[in-house]
Structures are given as structure tokens and as C-alpha cells.
Coordinates of C-alpha atoms in Angstrom, one line a residue:
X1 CA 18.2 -60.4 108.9
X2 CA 19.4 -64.0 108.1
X3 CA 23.0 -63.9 107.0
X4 CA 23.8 -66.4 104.2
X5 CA 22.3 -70.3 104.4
X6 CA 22.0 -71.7 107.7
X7 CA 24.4 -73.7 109.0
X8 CA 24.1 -77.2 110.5
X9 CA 20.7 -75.6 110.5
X10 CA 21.0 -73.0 112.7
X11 CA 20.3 -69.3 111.3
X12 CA 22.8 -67.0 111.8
X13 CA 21.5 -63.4 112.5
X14 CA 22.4 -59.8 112.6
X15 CA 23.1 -58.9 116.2
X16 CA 26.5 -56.8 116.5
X17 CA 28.5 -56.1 119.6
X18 CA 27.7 -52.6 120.9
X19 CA 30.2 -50.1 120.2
X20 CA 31.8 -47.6 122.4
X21 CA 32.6 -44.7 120.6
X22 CA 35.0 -42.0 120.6
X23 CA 35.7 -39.4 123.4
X24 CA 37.4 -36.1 123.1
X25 CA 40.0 -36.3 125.3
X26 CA 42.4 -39.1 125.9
X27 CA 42.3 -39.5 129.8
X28 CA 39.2 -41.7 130.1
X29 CA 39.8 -44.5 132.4
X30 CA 38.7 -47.8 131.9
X31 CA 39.3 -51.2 132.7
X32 CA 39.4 -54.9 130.5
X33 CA 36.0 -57.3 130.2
X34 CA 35.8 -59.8 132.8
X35 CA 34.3 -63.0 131.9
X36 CA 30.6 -62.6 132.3
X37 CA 30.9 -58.8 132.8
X38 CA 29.5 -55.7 130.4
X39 CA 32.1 -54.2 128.5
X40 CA 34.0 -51.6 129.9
X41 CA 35.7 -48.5 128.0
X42 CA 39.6 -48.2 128.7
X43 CA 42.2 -46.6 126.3
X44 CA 43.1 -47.6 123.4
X45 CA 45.8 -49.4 124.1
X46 CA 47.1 -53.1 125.7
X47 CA 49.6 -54.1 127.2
X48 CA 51.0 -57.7 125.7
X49 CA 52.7 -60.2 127.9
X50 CA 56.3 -59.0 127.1
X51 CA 55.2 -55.7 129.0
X52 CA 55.1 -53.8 126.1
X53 CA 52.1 -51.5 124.8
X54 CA 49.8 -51.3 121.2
X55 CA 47.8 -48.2 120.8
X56 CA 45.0 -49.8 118.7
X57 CA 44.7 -47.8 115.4
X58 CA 48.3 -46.6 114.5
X59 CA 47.7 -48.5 111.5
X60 CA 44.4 -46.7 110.2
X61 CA 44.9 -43.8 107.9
X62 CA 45.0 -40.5 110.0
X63 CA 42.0 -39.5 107.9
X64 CA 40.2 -42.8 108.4
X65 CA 39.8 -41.6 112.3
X66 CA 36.8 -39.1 111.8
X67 CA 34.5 -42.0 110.2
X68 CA 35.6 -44.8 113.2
X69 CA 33.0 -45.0 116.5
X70 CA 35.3 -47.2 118.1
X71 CA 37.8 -50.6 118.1
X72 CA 36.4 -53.8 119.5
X73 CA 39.4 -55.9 120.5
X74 CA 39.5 -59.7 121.1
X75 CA 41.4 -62.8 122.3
X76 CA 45.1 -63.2 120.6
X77 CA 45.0 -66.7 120.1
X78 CA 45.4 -66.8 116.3
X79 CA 42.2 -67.0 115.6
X80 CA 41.5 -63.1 116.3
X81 CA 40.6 -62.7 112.2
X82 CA 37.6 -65.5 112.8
X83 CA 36.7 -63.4 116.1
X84 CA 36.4 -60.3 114.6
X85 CA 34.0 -61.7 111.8
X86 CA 32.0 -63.4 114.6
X87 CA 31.7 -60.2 116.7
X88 CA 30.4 -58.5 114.4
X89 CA 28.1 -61.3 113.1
X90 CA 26.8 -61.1 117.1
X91 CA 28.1 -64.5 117.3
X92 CA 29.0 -64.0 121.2
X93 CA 29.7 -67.6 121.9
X94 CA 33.4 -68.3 122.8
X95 CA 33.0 -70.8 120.0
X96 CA 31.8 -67.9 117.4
X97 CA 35.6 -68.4 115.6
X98 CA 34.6 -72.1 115.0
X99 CA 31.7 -71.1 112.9
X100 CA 33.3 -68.8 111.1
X101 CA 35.9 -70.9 109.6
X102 CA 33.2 -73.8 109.3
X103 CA 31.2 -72.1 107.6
X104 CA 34.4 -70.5 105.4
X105 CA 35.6 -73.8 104.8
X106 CA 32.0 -75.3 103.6
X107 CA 31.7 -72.4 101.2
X108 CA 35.3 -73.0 99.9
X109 CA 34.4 -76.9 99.4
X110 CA 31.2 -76.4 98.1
X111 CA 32.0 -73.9 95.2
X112 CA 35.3 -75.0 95.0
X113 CA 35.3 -74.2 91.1
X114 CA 34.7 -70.6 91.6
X115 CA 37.0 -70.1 94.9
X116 CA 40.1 -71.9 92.3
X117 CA 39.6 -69.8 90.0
X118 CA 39.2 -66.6 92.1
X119 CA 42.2 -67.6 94.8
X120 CA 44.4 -69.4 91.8
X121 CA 47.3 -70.5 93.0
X122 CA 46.5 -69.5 96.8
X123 CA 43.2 -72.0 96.6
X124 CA 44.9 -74.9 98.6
X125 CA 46.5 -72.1 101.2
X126 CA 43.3 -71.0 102.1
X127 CA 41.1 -74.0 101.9
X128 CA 44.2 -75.8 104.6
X129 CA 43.9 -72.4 106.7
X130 CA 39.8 -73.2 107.2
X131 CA 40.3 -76.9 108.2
X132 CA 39.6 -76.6 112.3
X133 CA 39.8 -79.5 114.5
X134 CA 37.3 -79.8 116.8
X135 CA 39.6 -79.7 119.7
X136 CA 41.9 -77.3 118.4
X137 CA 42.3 -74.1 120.1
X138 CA 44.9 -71.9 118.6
X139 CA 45.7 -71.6 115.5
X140 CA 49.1 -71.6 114.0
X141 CA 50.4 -68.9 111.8
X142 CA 49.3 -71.3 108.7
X143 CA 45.9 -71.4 109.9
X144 CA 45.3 -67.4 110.4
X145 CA 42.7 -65.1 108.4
X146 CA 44.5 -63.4 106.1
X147 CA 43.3 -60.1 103.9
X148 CA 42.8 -59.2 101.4
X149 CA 43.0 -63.0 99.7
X150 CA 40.3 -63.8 101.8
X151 CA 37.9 -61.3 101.4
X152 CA 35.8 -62.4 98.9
X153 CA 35.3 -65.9 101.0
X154 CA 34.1 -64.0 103.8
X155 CA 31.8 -61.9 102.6
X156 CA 30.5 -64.2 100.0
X157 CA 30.0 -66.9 103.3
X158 CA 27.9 -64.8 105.2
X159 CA 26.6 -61.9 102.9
X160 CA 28.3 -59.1 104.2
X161 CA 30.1 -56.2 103.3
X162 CA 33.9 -57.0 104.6
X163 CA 36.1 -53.4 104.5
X164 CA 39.7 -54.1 105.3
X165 CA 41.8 -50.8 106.4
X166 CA 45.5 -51.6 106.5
X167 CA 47.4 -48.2 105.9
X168 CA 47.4 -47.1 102.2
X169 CA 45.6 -49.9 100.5
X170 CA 41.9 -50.3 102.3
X171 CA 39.1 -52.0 100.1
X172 CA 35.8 -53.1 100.5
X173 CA 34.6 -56.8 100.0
X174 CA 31.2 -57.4 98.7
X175 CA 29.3 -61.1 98.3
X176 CA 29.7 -62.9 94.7
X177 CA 26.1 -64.4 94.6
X178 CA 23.6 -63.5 97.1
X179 CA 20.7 -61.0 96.0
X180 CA 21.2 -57.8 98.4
X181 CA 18.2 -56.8 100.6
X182 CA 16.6 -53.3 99.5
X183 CA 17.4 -51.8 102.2
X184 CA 20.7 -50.3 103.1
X185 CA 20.2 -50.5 106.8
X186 CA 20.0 -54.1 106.7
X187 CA 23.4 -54.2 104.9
X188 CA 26.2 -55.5 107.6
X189 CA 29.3 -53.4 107.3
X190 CA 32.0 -55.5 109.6
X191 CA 35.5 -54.0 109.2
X192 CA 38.6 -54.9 110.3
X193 CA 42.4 -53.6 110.8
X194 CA 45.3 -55.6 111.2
X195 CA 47.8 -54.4 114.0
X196 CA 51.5 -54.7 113.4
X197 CA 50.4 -57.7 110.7
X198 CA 50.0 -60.0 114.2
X199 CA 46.8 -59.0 115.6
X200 CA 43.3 -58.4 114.0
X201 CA 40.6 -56.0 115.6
X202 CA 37.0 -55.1 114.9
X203 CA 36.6 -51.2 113.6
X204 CA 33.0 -49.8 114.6
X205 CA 32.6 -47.5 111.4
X206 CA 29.9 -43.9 111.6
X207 CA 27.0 -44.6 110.4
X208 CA 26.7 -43.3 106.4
X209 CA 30.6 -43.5 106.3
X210 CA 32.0 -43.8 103.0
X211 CA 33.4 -47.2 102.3
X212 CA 37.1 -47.7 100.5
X213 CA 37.4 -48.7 96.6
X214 CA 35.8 -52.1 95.9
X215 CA 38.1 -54.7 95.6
X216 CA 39.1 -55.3 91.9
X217 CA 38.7 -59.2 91.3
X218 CA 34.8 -58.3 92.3
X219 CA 33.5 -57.0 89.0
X220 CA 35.1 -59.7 87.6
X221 CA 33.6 -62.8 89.5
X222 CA 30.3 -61.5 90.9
X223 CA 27.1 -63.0 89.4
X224 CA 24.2 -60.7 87.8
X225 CA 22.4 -61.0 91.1
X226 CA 25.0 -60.1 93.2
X227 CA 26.3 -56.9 91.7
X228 CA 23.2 -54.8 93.6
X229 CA 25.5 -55.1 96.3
X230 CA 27.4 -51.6 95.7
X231 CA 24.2 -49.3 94.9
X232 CA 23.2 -47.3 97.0
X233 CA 27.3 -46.6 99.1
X234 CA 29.6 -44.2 98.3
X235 CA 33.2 -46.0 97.6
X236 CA 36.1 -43.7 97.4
X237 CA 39.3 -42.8 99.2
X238 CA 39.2 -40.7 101.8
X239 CA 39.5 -36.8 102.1
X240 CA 41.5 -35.6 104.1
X241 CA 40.5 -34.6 107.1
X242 CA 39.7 -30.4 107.1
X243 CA 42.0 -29.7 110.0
X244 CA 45.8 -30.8 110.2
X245 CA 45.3 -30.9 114.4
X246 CA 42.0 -33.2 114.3
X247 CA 42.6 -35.7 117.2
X248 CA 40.4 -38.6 117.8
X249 CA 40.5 -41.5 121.1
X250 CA 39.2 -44.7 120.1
X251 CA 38.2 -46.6 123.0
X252 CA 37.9 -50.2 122.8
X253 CA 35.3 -53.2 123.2
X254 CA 38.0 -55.8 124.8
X255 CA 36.8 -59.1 124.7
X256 CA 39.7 -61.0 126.1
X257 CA 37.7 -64.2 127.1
X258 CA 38.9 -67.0 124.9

């Protein structure tokens, strides 16, 4: 499956990370992805610099956990928003983030009348926030991927369906223009979860979980071929979960290889 146009013509095609998925008890030891190396599971947590340590997934809803296979992780540099849409694009190159926010920026520039009126006044934010120099390797707090003002752009860019979790207001992001494929297999769900509002991760959804409420501005802007898109998912808020002690360890895909 071809996602979007091609850029600089080169396709880009639908080849995720592989997921690790959850264990039943929380004792499983692992240890981080070495440059060149296979994956390895380890918990889900990290320890940061300062010495301190994030268990990945205190921000998802409690009763988002049954519907999650696992967290993919990647470098903190910045640019971990543009990572996590390359990861799950398959786009395993260290330079994966550079295409992303290419590619973001070209679709911002090219329909610029439809991204002013959709961003409004935050149209010149996130049009500076795309602009990447070539030998430019973090990015400042400026230049980060913010959700949900974003959301839109990045599905839209590369025809996806883009489902941001933060706790208590998760939505789902569907493309503006692009006719959907018929089937809902080929349909690439990437989802994401912002930790502590600092650091974005990947989230590995079940297959044939529900998806959060569409985002509202959607109905609004998306063209008569585009709005396909939602058939066929099931977009609600979640249930809660049927017992109060259900416990879940997400184990995480670290890519830590800048």
C-alpha cells in the first residue's frame, strides 16, 4: 500500500515496526536496542539521564490498556513526534523524522489555503515548526509535533488514520482528501501518546480495537471523497474495563539510535 504521493519520487509504503506485545506479569527482563541489533523486550519503563524513571503509559486511560499490544519508544531528541509517525510508516532509516516533516511541510505549502483556514491563527506556528535544516539534528521546543493541531496535517500527508491518546481527550485523525482503499486491512492506524507533555511514543493498538471520537474540525473540512474514511470503524469512548483489578505490562520497542 502506497501512502500518500511520492515524495522526491520515492514511494512511501506500509511496512510497520513489529510490536511486542503485552505479558501477564511484570517481571520480564529485557534489555535496550543496540544499533544494528533486533529489538529486545524490557519493561516498560526508562531511565532518563537525571537518573530518574518513566513507566511508559501512565498517561493512557486505565481502560485504554486492554486494546494496547505494546509501546514502541524512540530517540528523545525533539523530534520523537516525527519518529513515531516514521515508525509506524516503516520508515526505519535514522533519517525517517526528516521525511516526515518534509513531507508535512510540502503538504502545508502546497495547500496552504486549506491548512489557513483549518489551523487559523496557528497556520504560521506550524508551518515554522515543519521548516528542517538539512543539517539540523534536534529540534527545539518551537520545532516539536504537537497534537491535536496537527493531526489533520499528518494524516492528510500520508493517508493515515492518526489516533492521539492523551488522558481524557483521545481522538482520531482521518485524511481530508484522499479516496480510502476498500479494504480495512489496508487502513494504517499509527497512534501515539505524549508522556509527561515532553516525550512522544508509538502505541501498538489490538487488532479490531475501537478507535476514539473523530476529531471535530474533520466533518467540517474533509472533501466528498475523503469522508469514506470512517466506514467501516467503530469510534467511541471507551468502556470500562469489566474488572476493577485488570492489570496490563506494556513492553516496549526502544529504538534509541538517533
Amino acid at each position: 500500500m502506497t501512502l500518500g504521493s511520492p515524495i522526491g519520487g520515492t514511494q512511501v509504503s506500509e511496512a510497520p515496526q513489529s510490536p511486542i506485545g503485552f505479558e501477564s506479569s511484570h517481571s520480564t527482563k529485557a534489555s535496550r536496542q543496540k544499533k544494528g541489533k533486533v529489538p529486545q523486550m524490557r519493561r516498560a519503563s526508562r531511565r532518563t539521564q537525571s537518573g530518574s524513571n518513566i513507566a511508559y503509559g501512565h498517561c493512557l486511560e486505565p481502560d485504554w490498556l486492554p486494546h494496547v499490544d505494546a509501546i514502541i519508544d524512540v530517540v528523545s531528541d525533539g523530534n520523537c513526534g516525527y519518529r513515531c509517525i516514521a515508525s509506524g510508516l516503516g520508515l526505519a532509516d535514522v533519517n525517517g523524522w526528516r521525511i516526515v516533516r518534509r513531507r508535512m511541510y510540502d503538504e502545508i505549502i502546497g495547500y496552504e489555503d486549506l491548512w489557513r483556514e483549518v489551523l487559523g491563527s496557528s497556520f504560521e506556528t506550524v508551518k515554522n515548526a515543519m521548516h528542517c535544516p538539512e543539517k539540523q539534528e534536534g529540534a527545539s521546543f518551537k520545532e516539536w509535533l504537537t497534537l491535536p493541531d496537527m493531526g489533520l496535517l499528518v494524516s492528510t500527508a500520508f493517508n493515515v488514520i492518526l489516533v492521539n491518546l492523551p488522558h481524557g481527550s483521545a481522538s482520531t485523525f482521518l485524511p481530508l482528501r484522499s479516496t480510502p482503499t476498500s479494504s480495512l486491512h489496508n487502513r494504517l492506524i499509527i497512534a501515539m501518546e505524549n508522556e509527561r507533555n515532553i516525550h512522544w511514543v508509538r502505541v501498538q493498538l489490538r487488532v479490531n480495537a475501537p478507535l476514539p471520537s473523530l476529531y471535530p474540525s474533520w466533518d467540517r473540512y474533509v472533501e466528498d471523497c475523503a469522508k469514506g474514511w470512517r466506514d467501516g470503524f467503530v469510534f467511541r469512548d471507551i468502556a470500562p474495563i469489566a474488572t476493577a483489578d485488570h492489570e496490563a505490562t506494556i513492553h516496549v520497542v526502544d529504538l534509541d539510535t538517533p
